[in-house]
PDB file of C-alpha atoms in Angstrom:
ATOM      1  CA  MET B   1      22.748  68.953   9.739  1.00  0.00           C
ATOM      2  CA  PHE B   2      21.116  68.633  13.145  1.00  0.00           C
ATOM      3  CA  ARG B   3      24.520  67.713  14.590  1.00  0.00           C
ATOM      4  CA  PHE B   4      26.022  71.019  13.439  1.00  0.00           C
ATOM      5  CA  VAL B   5      23.151  72.981  14.966  1.00  0.00           C
ATOM      6  CA  ILE B   6      23.727  71.246  18.299  1.00  0.00           C
ATOM      7  CA  GLU B   7      27.487  71.844  18.120  1.00  0.00           C
ATOM      8  CA  THR B   8      26.920  75.527  17.336  1.00  0.00           C
ATOM      9  CA  PHE B   9      24.600  75.961  20.303  1.00  0.00           C
ATOM     10  CA  VAL B  10      27.037  74.151  22.604  1.00  0.00           C
ATOM     11  CA  ILE B  11      29.900  76.398  21.498  1.00  0.00           C
ATOM     12  CA  LEU B  12      27.769  79.539  21.874  1.00  0.00           C
ATOM     13  CA  GLY B  13      26.592  78.370  25.283  1.00  0.00           C
ATOM     14  CA  CYS B  14      30.160  77.824  26.457  1.00  0.00           C
ATOM     15  CA  VAL B  15      31.240  81.237  25.181  1.00  0.00           C
ATOM     16  CA  TYR B  16      28.305  82.955  26.881  1.00  0.00           C
ATOM     17  CA  ALA B  17      28.988  81.092  30.128  1.00  0.00           C
ATOM     18  CA  ILE B  18      32.634  82.188  30.098  1.00  0.00           C
ATOM     19  CA  ALA B  19      31.640  85.782  29.325  1.00  0.00           C
ATOM     20  CA  ILE B  20      29.077  85.875  32.138  1.00  0.00           C
ATOM     21  CA  ALA B  21      31.384  84.170  34.642  1.00  0.00           C
ATOM     22  CA  ALA B  22      34.301  86.527  33.989  1.00  0.00           C
ATOM     23  CA  ALA B  23      34.785  89.019  36.775  1.00  0.00           C
ATOM     24  CA  ASN B  24      34.921  92.637  35.688  1.00  0.00           C
ATOM     25  CA  VAL B  25      33.820  91.868  32.154  1.00  0.00           C
ATOM     26  CA  ASP B  26      34.361  95.380  30.821  1.00  0.00           C
ATOM     27  CA  ASN B  27      38.097  95.343  31.481  1.00  0.00           C
ATOM     28  CA  VAL B  28      38.551  91.748  30.352  1.00  0.00           C
ATOM     29  CA  LEU B  29      36.644  92.345  27.138  1.00  0.00           C
ATOM     30  CA  GLY B  30      38.603  95.538  26.523  1.00  0.00           C
ATOM     31  CA  TYR B  31      41.905  93.709  26.903  1.00  0.00           C
ATOM     32  CA  ILE B  32      40.774  90.902  24.620  1.00  0.00           C
ATOM     33  CA  LEU B  33      39.570  93.304  21.939  1.00  0.00           C
ATOM     34  CA  SER B  34      42.814  95.271  22.206  1.00  0.00           C
ATOM     35  CA  LEU B  35      44.889  92.141  21.644  1.00  0.00           C
ATOM     36  CA  VAL B  36      42.673  91.014  18.767  1.00  0.00           C
ATOM     37  CA  GLY B  37      42.939  94.445  17.184  1.00  0.00           C
ATOM     38  CA  ALA B  38      46.694  94.622  17.621  1.00  0.00           C
ATOM     39  CA  THR B  39      47.247  91.251  15.990  1.00  0.00           C
ATOM     40  CA  GLY B  40      44.430  91.087  13.462  1.00  0.00           C
ATOM     41  CA  SER B  41      44.495  94.585  12.046  1.00  0.00           C
ATOM     42  CA  THR B  42      48.273  94.693  11.797  1.00  0.00           C
ATOM     43  CA  THR B  43      48.288  91.370  10.021  1.00  0.00           C
ATOM     44  CA  MET B  44      45.553  92.362   7.583  1.00  0.00           C
ATOM     45  CA  CYS B  45      46.776  95.890   6.901  1.00  0.00           C
ATOM     46  CA  TYR B  46      50.548  95.523   6.807  1.00  0.00           C
ATOM     47  CA  ILE B  47      51.825  91.962   6.704  1.00  0.00           C
ATOM     48  CA  LEU B  48      49.444  90.072   4.427  1.00  0.00           C
ATOM     49  CA  PRO B  49      49.235  92.622   1.567  1.00  0.00           C
ATOM     50  CA  GLY B  50      53.020  92.755   1.336  1.00  0.00           C
ATOM     51  CA  ILE B  51      53.356  88.971   1.408  1.00  0.00           C
ATOM     52  CA  PHE B  52      50.584  88.552  -1.168  1.00  0.00           C
ATOM     53  CA  TYR B  53      52.250  91.022  -3.508  1.00  0.00           C
ATOM     54  CA  LEU B  54      55.603  89.278  -3.172  1.00  0.00           C
ATOM     55  CA  LYS B  55      54.008  85.890  -3.883  1.00  0.00           C
ATOM     56  CA  MET B  56      51.828  87.078  -6.772  1.00  0.00           C
ATOM     57  CA  GLU B  57      54.372  89.211  -8.606  1.00  0.00           C
ATOM     58  CA  PRO B  58      55.938  86.868 -11.167  1.00  0.00           C
ATOM     59  CA  SER B  59      58.951  88.953 -12.175  1.00  0.00           C
ATOM     60  CA  ARG B  60      62.250  88.382 -10.420  1.00  0.00           C
ATOM     61  CA  LYS B  61      63.228  92.011 -10.955  1.00  0.00           C
ATOM     62  CA  TRP B  62      63.132  94.117  -7.803  1.00  0.00           C
ATOM     63  CA  GLY B  63      61.306  97.350  -8.502  1.00  0.00           C
ATOM     64  CA  PRO B  64      59.962  99.973  -6.130  1.00  0.00           C
ATOM     65  CA  MET B  65      56.758  98.023  -5.449  1.00  0.00           C
ATOM     66  CA  LYS B  66      58.668  94.965  -4.250  1.00  0.00           C
ATOM     67  CA  TYR B  67      60.797  97.097  -1.958  1.00  0.00           C
ATOM     68  CA  PHE B  68      57.664  98.814  -0.658  1.00  0.00           C
ATOM     69  CA  SER B  69      56.001  95.466   0.037  1.00  0.00           C
ATOM     70  CA  VAL B  70      59.067  94.271   1.979  1.00  0.00           C
ATOM     71  CA  VAL B  71      59.021  97.513   3.974  1.00  0.00           C
ATOM     72  CA  MET B  72      55.312  96.962   4.730  1.00  0.00           C
ATOM     73  CA  VAL B  73      55.955  93.435   5.997  1.00  0.00           C
ATOM     74  CA  CYS B  74      58.896  94.573   8.138  1.00  0.00           C
ATOM     75  CA  LEU B  75      56.919  97.516   9.503  1.00  0.00           C
ATOM     76  CA  GLY B  76      54.039  95.195  10.413  1.00  0.00           C
ATOM     77  CA  CYS B  77      56.463  92.836  12.144  1.00  0.00           C
ATOM     78  CA  ILE B  78      57.670  95.792  14.229  1.00  0.00           C
ATOM     79  CA  ILE B  79      54.258  97.335  14.950  1.00  0.00           C
ATOM     80  CA  MET B  80      52.566  94.130  16.129  1.00  0.00           C
ATOM     81  CA  PRO B  81      54.985  93.182  18.945  1.00  0.00           C
ATOM     82  CA  THR B  82      55.211  96.821  20.004  1.00  0.00           C
ATOM     83  CA  ALA B  83      51.432  97.115  20.276  1.00  0.00           C
ATOM     84  CA  ILE B  84      51.176  93.800  22.138  1.00  0.00           C
ATOM     85  CA  ALA B  85      53.921  94.895  24.542  1.00  0.00           C
ATOM     86  CA  PHE B  86      52.082  98.152  25.312  1.00  0.00           C
ATOM     87  CA  ILE B  87      48.816  96.263  25.862  1.00  0.00           C
ATOM     88  CA  ILE B  88      50.502  93.792  28.224  1.00  0.00           C
ATOM     89  CA  LYS B  89      52.129  96.693  30.060  1.00  0.00           C
ATOM     90  CA  LYS B  90      48.694  98.328  30.448  1.00  0.00           C
ATOM     91  CA  ILE B  91      47.211  95.060  31.754  1.00  0.00           C
ATOM     92  CA  ILE B  92      50.000  94.720  34.326  1.00  0.00           C
ATOM     93  CA  ASN B  93      49.679  98.362  35.412  1.00  0.00           C
ATOM     94  CA  ASP B  94      45.891  98.086  35.759  1.00  0.00           C
ATOM     95  CA  ALA B  95      46.202  94.884  37.800  1.00  0.00           C
ATOM     96  CA  SER B  96      48.468  96.476  40.399  1.00  0.00           C
TER      97      SER B  96
END
């Protein structure tokens, strides 16, 4: 157990060192949180529920719920790259 405590403190120390050493932390942290939000929230709200429904629904018959779940997955696969592209565009515009 002592080994895990040491590993946790080493990881936290490295993360804090990177955060402190980063120049202009507010912008960097904002970009990181934007990317995490664009990928994580889209995955959790659109893609995973649709995939879970398709995997858990035992019937082979395609009803409205199966079509809706496919639409949710497709919509999530469109929203995520679009959001990431806009974030990257904002990063490039802010850098110049």
